[in-house]
GROMACS .gro file of C-alpha atoms in nm:
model
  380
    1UNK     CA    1  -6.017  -5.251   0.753
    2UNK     CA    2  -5.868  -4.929   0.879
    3UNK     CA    3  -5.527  -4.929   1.004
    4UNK     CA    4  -5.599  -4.621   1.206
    5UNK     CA    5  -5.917  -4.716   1.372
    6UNK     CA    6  -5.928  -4.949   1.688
    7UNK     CA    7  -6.120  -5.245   1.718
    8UNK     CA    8  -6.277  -5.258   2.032
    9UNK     CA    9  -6.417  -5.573   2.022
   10UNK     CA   10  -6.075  -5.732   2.001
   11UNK     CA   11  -5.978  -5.592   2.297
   12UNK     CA   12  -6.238  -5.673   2.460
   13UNK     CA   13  -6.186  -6.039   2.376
   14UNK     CA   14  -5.834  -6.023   2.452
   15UNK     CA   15  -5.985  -5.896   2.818
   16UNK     CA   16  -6.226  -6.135   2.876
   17UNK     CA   17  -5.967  -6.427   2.776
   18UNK     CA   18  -5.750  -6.324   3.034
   19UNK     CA   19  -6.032  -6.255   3.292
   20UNK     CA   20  -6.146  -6.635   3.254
   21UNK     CA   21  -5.783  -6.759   3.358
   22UNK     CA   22  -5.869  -6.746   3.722
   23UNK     CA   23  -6.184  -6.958   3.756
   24UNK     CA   24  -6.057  -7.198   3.459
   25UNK     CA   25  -5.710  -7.239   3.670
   26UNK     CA   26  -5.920  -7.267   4.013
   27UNK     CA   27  -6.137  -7.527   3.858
   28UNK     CA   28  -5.804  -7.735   3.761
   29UNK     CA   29  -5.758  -7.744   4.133
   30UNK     CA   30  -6.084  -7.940   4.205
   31UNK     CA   31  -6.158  -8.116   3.902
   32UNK     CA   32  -5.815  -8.202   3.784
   33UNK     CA   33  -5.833  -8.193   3.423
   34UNK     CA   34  -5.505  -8.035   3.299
   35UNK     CA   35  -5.226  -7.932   3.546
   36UNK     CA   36  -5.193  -7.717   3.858
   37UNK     CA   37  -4.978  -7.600   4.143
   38UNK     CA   38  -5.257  -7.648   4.434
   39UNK     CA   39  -5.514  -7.963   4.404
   40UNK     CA   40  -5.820  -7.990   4.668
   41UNK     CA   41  -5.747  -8.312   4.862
   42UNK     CA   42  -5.971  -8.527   4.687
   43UNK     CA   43  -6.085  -8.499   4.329
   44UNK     CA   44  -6.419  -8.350   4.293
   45UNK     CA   45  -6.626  -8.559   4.040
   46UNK     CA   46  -6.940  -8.270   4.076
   47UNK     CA   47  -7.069  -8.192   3.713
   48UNK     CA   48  -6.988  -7.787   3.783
   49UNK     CA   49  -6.605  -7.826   3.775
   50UNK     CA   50  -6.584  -8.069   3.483
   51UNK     CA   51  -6.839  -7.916   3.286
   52UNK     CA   52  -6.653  -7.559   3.315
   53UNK     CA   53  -6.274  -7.672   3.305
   54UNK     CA   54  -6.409  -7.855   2.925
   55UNK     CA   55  -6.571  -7.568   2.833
   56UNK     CA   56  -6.279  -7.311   2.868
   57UNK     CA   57  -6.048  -7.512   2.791
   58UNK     CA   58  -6.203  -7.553   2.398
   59UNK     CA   59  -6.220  -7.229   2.293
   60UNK     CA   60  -6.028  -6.935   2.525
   61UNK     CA   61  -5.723  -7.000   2.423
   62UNK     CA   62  -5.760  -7.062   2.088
   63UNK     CA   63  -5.903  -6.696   2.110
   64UNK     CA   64  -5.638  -6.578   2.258
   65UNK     CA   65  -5.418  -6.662   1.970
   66UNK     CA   66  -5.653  -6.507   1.732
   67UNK     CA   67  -5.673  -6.223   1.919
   68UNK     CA   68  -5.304  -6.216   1.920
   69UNK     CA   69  -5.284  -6.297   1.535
   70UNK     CA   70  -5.551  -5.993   1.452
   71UNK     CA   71  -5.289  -5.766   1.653
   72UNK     CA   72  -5.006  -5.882   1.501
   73UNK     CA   73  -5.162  -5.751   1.172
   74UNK     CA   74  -5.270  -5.413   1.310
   75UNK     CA   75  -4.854  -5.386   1.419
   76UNK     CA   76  -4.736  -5.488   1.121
   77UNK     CA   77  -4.897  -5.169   0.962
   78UNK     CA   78  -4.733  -4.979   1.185
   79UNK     CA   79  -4.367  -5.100   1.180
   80UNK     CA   80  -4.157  -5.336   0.955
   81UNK     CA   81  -4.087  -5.688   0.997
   82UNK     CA   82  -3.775  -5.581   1.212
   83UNK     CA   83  -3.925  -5.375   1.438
   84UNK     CA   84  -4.237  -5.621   1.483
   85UNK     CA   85  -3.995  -5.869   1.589
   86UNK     CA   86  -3.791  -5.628   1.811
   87UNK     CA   87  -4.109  -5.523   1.982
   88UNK     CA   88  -4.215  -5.902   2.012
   89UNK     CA   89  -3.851  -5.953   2.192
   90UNK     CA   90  -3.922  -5.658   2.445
   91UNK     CA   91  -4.292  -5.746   2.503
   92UNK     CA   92  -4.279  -6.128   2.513
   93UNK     CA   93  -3.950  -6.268   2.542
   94UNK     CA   94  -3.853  -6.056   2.813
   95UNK     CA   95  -4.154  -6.075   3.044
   96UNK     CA   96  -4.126  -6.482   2.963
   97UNK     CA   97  -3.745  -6.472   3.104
   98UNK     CA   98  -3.848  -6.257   3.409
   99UNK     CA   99  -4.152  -6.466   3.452
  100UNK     CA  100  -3.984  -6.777   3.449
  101UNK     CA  101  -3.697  -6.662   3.708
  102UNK     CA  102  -3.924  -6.473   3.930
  103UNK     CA  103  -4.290  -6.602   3.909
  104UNK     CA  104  -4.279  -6.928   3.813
  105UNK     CA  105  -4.066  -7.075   4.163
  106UNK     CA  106  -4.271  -6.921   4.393
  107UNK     CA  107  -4.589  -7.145   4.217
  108UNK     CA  108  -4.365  -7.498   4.191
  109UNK     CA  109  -4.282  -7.415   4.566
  110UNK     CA  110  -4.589  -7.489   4.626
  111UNK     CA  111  -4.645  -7.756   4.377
  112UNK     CA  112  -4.318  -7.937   4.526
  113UNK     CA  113  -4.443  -7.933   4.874
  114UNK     CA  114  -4.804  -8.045   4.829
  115UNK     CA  115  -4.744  -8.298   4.539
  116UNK     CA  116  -4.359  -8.388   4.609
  117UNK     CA  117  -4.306  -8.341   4.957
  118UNK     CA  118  -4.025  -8.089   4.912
  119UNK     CA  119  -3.917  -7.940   5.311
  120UNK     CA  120  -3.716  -7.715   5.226
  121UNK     CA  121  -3.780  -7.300   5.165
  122UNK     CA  122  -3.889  -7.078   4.914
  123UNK     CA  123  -3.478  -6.999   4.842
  124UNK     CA  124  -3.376  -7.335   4.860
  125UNK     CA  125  -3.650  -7.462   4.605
  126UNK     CA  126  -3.474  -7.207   4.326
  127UNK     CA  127  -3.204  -7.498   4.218
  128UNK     CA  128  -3.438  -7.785   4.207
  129UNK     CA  129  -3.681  -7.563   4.032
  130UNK     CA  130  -3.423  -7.504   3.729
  131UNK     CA  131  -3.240  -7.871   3.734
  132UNK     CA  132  -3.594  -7.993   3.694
  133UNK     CA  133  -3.747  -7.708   3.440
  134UNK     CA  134  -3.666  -7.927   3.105
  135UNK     CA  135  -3.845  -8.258   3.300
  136UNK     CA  136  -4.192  -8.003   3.335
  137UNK     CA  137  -4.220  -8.173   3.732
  138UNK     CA  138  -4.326  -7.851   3.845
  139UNK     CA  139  -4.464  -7.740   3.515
  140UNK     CA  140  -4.159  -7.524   3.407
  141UNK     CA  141  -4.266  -7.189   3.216
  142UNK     CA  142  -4.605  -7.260   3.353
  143UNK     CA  143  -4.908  -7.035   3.214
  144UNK     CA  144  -4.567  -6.840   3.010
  145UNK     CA  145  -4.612  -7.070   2.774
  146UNK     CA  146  -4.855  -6.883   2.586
  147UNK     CA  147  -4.569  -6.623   2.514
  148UNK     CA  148  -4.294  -6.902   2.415
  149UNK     CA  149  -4.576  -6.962   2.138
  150UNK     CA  150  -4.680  -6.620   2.047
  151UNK     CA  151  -4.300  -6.562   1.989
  152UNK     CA  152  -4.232  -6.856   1.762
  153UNK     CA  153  -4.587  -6.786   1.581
  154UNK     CA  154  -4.436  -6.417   1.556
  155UNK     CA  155  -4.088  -6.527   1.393
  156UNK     CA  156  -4.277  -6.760   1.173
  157UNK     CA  157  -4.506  -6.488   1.032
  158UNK     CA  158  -4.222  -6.260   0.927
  159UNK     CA  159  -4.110  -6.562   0.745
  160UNK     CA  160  -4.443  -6.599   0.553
  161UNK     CA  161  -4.406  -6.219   0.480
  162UNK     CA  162  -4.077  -6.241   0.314
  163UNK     CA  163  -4.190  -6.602   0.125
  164UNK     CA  164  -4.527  -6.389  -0.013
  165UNK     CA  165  -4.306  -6.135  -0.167
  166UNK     CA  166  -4.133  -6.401  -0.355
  167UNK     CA  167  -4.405  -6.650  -0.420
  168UNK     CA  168  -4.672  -6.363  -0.428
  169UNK     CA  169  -4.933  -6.625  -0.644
  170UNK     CA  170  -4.907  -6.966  -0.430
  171UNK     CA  171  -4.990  -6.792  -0.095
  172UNK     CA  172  -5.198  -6.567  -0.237
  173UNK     CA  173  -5.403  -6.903  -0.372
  174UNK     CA  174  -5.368  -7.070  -0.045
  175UNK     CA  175  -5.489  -6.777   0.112
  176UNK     CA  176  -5.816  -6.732  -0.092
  177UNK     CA  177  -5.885  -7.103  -0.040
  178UNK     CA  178  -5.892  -7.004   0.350
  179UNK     CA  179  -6.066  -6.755   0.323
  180UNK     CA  180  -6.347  -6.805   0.056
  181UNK     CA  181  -6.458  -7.138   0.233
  182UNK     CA  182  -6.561  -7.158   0.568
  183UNK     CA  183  -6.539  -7.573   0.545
  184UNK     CA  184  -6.168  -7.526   0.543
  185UNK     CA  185  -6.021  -7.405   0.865
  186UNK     CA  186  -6.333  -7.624   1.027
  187UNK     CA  187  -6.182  -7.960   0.872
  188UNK     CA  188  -5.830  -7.867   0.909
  189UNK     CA  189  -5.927  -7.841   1.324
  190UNK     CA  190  -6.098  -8.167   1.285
  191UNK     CA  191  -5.789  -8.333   1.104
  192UNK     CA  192  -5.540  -8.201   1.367
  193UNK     CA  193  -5.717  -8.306   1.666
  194UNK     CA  194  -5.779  -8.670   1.510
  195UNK     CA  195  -5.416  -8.721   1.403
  196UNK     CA  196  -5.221  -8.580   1.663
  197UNK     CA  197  -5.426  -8.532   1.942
  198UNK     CA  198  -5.426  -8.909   2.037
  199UNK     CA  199  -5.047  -8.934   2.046
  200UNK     CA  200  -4.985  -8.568   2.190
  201UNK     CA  201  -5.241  -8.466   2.430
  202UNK     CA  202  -5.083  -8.149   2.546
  203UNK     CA  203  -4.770  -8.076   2.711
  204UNK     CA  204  -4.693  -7.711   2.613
  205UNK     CA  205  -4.321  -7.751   2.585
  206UNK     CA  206  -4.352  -7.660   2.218
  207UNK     CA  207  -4.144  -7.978   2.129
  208UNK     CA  208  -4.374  -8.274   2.203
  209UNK     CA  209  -4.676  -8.098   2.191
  210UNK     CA  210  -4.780  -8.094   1.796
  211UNK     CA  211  -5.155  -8.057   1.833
  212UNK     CA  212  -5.152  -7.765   2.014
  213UNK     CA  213  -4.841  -7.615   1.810
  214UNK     CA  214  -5.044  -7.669   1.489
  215UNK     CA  215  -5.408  -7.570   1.624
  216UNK     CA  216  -5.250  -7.240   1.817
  217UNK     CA  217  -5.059  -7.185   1.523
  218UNK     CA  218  -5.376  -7.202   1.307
  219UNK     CA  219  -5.583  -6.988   1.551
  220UNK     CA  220  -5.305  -6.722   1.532
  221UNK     CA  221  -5.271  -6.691   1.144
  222UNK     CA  222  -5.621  -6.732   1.083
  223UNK     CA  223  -5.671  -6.407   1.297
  224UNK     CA  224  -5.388  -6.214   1.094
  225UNK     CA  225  -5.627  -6.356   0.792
  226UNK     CA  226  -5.915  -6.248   0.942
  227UNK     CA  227  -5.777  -5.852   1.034
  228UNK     CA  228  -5.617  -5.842   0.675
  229UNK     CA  229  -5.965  -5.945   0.486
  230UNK     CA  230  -6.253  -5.797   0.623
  231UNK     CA  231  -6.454  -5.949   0.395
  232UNK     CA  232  -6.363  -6.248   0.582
  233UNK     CA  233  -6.487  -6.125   0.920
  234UNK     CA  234  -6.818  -6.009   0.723
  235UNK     CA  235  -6.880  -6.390   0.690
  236UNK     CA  236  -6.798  -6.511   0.991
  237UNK     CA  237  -7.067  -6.311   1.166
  238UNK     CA  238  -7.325  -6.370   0.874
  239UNK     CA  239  -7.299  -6.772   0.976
  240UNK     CA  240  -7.370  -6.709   1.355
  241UNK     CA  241  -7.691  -6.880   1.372
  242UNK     CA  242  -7.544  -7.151   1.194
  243UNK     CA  243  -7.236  -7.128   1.445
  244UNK     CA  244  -7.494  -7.079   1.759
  245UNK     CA  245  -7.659  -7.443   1.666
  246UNK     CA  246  -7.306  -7.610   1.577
  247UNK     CA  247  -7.059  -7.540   1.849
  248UNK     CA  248  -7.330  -7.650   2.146
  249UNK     CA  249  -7.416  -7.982   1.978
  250UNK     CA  250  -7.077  -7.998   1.898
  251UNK     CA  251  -6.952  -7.954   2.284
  252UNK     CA  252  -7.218  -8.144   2.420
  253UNK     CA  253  -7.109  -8.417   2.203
  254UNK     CA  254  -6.746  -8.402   2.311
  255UNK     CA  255  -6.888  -8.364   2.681
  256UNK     CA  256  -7.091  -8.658   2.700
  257UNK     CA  257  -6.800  -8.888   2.517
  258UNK     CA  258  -6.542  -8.742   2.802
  259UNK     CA  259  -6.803  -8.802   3.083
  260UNK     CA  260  -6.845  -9.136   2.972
  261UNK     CA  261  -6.478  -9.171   3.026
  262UNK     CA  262  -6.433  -8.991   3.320
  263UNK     CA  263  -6.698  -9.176   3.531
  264UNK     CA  264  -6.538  -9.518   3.415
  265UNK     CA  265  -6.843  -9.602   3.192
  266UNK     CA  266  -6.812  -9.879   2.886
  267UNK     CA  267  -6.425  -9.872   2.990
  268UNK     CA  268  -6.323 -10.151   2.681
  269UNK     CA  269  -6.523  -9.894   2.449
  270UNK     CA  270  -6.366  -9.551   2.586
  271UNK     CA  271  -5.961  -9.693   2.563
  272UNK     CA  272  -6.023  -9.783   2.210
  273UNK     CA  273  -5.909  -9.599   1.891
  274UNK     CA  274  -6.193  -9.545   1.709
  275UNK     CA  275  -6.374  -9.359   2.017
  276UNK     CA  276  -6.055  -9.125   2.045
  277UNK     CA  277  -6.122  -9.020   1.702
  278UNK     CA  278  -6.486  -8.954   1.745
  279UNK     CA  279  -6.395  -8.759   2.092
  280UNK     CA  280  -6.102  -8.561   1.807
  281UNK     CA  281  -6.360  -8.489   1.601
  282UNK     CA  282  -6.623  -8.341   1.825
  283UNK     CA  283  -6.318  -8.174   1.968
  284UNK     CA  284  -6.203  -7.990   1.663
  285UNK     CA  285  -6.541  -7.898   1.557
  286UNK     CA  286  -6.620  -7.717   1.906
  287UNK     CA  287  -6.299  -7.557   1.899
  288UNK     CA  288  -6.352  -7.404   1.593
  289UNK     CA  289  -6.663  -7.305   1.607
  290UNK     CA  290  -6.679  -7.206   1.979
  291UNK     CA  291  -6.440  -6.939   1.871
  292UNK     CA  292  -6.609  -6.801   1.531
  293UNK     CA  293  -6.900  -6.780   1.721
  294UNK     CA  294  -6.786  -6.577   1.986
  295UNK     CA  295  -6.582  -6.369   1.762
  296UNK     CA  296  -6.881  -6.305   1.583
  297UNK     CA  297  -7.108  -6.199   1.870
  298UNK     CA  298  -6.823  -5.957   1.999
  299UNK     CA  299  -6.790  -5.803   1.666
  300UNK     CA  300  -7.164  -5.733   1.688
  301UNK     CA  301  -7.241  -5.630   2.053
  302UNK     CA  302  -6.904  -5.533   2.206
  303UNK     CA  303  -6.730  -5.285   1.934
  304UNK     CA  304  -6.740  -5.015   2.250
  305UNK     CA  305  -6.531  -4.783   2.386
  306UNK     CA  306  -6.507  -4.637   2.713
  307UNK     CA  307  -6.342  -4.594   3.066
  308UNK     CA  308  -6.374  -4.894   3.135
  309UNK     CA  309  -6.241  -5.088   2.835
  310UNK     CA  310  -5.914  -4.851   2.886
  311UNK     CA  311  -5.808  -4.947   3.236
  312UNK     CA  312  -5.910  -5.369   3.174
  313UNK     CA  313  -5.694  -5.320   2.834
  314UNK     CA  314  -5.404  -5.131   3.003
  315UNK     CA  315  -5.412  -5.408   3.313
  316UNK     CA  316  -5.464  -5.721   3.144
  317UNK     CA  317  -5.138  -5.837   3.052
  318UNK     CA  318  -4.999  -5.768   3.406
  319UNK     CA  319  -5.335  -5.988   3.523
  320UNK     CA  320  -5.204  -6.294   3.270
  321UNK     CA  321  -4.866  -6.275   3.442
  322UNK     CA  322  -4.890  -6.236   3.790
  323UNK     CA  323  -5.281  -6.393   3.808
  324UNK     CA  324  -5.163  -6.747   3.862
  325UNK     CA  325  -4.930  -6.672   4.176
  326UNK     CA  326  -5.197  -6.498   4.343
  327UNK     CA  327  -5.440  -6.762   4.325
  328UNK     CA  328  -5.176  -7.060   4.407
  329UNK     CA  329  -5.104  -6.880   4.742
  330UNK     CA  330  -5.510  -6.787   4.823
  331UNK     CA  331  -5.622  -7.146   4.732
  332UNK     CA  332  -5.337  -7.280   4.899
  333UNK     CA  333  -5.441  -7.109   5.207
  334UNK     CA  334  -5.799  -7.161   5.130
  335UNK     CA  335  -5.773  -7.512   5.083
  336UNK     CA  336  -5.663  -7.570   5.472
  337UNK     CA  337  -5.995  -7.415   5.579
  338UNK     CA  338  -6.132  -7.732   5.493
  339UNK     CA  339  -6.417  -7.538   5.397
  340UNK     CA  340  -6.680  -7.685   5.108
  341UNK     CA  341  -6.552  -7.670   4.745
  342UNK     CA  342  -6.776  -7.437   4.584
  343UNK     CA  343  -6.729  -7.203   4.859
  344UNK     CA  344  -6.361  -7.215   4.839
  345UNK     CA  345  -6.353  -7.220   4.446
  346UNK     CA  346  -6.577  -6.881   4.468
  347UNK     CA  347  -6.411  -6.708   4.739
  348UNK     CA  348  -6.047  -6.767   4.580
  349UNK     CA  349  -6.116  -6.617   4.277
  350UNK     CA  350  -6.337  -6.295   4.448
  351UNK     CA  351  -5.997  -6.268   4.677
  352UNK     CA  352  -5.774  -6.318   4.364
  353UNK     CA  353  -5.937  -6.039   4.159
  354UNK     CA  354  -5.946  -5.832   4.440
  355UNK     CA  355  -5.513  -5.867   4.509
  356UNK     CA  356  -5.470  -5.844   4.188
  357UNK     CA  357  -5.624  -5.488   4.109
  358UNK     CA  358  -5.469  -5.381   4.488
  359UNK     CA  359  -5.117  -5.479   4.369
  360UNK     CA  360  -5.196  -5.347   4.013
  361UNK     CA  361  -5.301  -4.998   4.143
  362UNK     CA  362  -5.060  -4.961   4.483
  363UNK     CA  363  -4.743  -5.154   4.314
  364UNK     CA  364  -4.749  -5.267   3.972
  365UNK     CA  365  -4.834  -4.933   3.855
  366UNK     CA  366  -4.613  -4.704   4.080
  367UNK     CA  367  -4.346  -4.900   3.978
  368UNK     CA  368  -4.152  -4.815   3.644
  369UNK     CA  369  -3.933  -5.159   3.587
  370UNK     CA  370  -4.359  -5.336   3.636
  371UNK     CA  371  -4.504  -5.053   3.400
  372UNK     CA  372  -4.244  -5.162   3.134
  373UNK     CA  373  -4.280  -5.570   3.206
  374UNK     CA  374  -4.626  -5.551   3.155
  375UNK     CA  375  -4.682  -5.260   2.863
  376UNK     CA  376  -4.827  -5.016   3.060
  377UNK     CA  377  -4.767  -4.694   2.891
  378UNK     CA  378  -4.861  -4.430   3.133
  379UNK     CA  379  -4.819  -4.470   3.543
  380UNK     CA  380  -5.151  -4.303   3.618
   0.00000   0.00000   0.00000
């Protein structure tokens, strides 16, 4: 694969990943699978929200991390191991610090007030916020989380760089083993999920939180795999049929066993080991095959350039930071309408969109200190 030539279709996967962020996060609110700042009132069992907040949840950000691994590649051509990590310091670890001192509080304000009964104001929250980041009570890093892993994924890679130059054979025959059979990666998902995902469901504090750490971690080396063997990527889209047929019976599956669970059905049989494991297993097989497949379709149908592309690509890493604060505060307000909950899920993330590109194009990109947080390279 060319180190000159852009790849499109990663970017536009990298856009689209981001996009979905605001109607998986505004599903959280009503369905309450997975954590949020802002819940509706009462828990809404509808099939929409549960359906959709299981469906992104399996496979966007495992893309992400592919996305991110396939990039890390592409910079890596570009710049030695030092300089990839110094750019990963200036593009991650610094909009992580900001984004946990500046965007993060205003969120758990909200969080503390509906969920804790906190009284107090925005400035006041600031010290409880930090005395109780470590304890996650107001989810800590929040949604930043996915750059405390892209950094650690990052340092860890320059470590497998250095160890190929010295064990050149042994990774290269791991390597191959990945890459020549398809069964691999698939049963290494499954095996994670069953083993750890039963003990660590998914914290994202990168310390109790081993499923994730080793399935993110796989998702973001497999897509440095996947950018340095194009043969690889070759495959991947020659088994989409097979993919298209696998990952919705696959899902399904999963959904069904979690509905079952969710609607207090067969309660002695859903609590019991062996059903975790079967849950684990449909789990890891959607996952991975949710994500081939749609890596797959993009590399066939959305390898396009244009306007377009540009302006998403150059806006969507300020969208992943400063998405989630917009729509806490609009479903917040939202919320107090009492208004139904499909009409309030749809209207917060039309209003959402629609701050976000006002502040992007009247603030964020006027402003040179918000140009650099967010890697936009030209103000205009």
């Amino acid at each position: 694969m060319s180190t000159n030539k852009r790849v499109y279709f990663i970017d536009w996967l990298r856009i689209i990943a981001v996009a979905l962020l605001i109607p998986h996060h505004a599903a959280i609110t009503f369905s309450y699978i997975g954590d949020t700042y802002v819940y509706a009132p009462v828990r809404d069992m509808s099939p929409y929200f549960f359906i959709q907040s299981y469906l992104f949840n399996i496979w966007f950000m495992r893309l992400l991390f592919l996305v991110s691994g396939f990039s890390s590649w592409h910079s890596l051509q570009r710049r030695s191991d030092s300089g990839f990590l110094l750019e990963r310091i200036t593009k991650v670890i610094i909009p992580l610090v900001v984004g946990i001192c500046v965007i993060c509080p205003p969120m758990a304000f909200l969080r503390a007030r509906q969920s804790y009964g906190f009284t107090g104001n925005l400035l006041s929250f600031y010290p409880e916020f930090f005395r109780s980041f470590a304890s996650g009570k107001y989810l800590g890093w929040g949604h930043l989380w996915f750059l405390a892993y892209l950094f650690v994924y990052s340092v860890i890679l320059v470590f497998f760089r250095i160890a190929e130059k010295r064990c050149s054979a042994f990774i290269k025959q791991i390597v191959r083993i990945v890459t020549k059979n398809p069964v691999v990666p698939l049963l290494y998902c499954i095996v994670v999920e069953m083993i750890f995902r039963p003990f660590f469901p998914g914290k994202q504090n990168l310390y109790a939180d081993w499923a994730n750490v080793l399935l993110y971690g796989f998702f973001f080396y497999y897509g440095y795999l996947i950018a340095e063997n194009p043969e690889l990527l070759d495959r991947i889209t020659s088994d989409i049929r097979k993919l298209a047929v696998i990952a919705p019976c696959a899902f399904i599956s999963f959904l069904i066993l979690n509905a079952v669970k969710l609607y207090s059905v067969l309660p002695d049989v859903t609590s019991s080991y062996p059903y975790v494991l079967l849950e684990a297993f449909f789990r890891g097989t959607a996952e991975y095959t949710w994500v081939m497949l749609i890596l797959g379709f993009a590399r066939n149908h959305m390898n396009t350039d244009g306007k377009i592309r540009r302006y998403l690509s150059s806006s969507s890493f300020a969208l992943y930071l400063f998405h989630y604060v917009l729509l806490s505060y609009v479903m917040y307000a939202l919320l107090g309408t009492k208004w139904n909950n499909g009409l309030v899920f749809v209207m917060g993330i039309v209003i959402t969109y629609a701050l976000f590109f006002v502040c992007y194009e009247l603030i964020i990109r006027r402003i040179p200190v918000l140009r650099a947080l967010c890697g936009i390279k030209q103000a205009g």
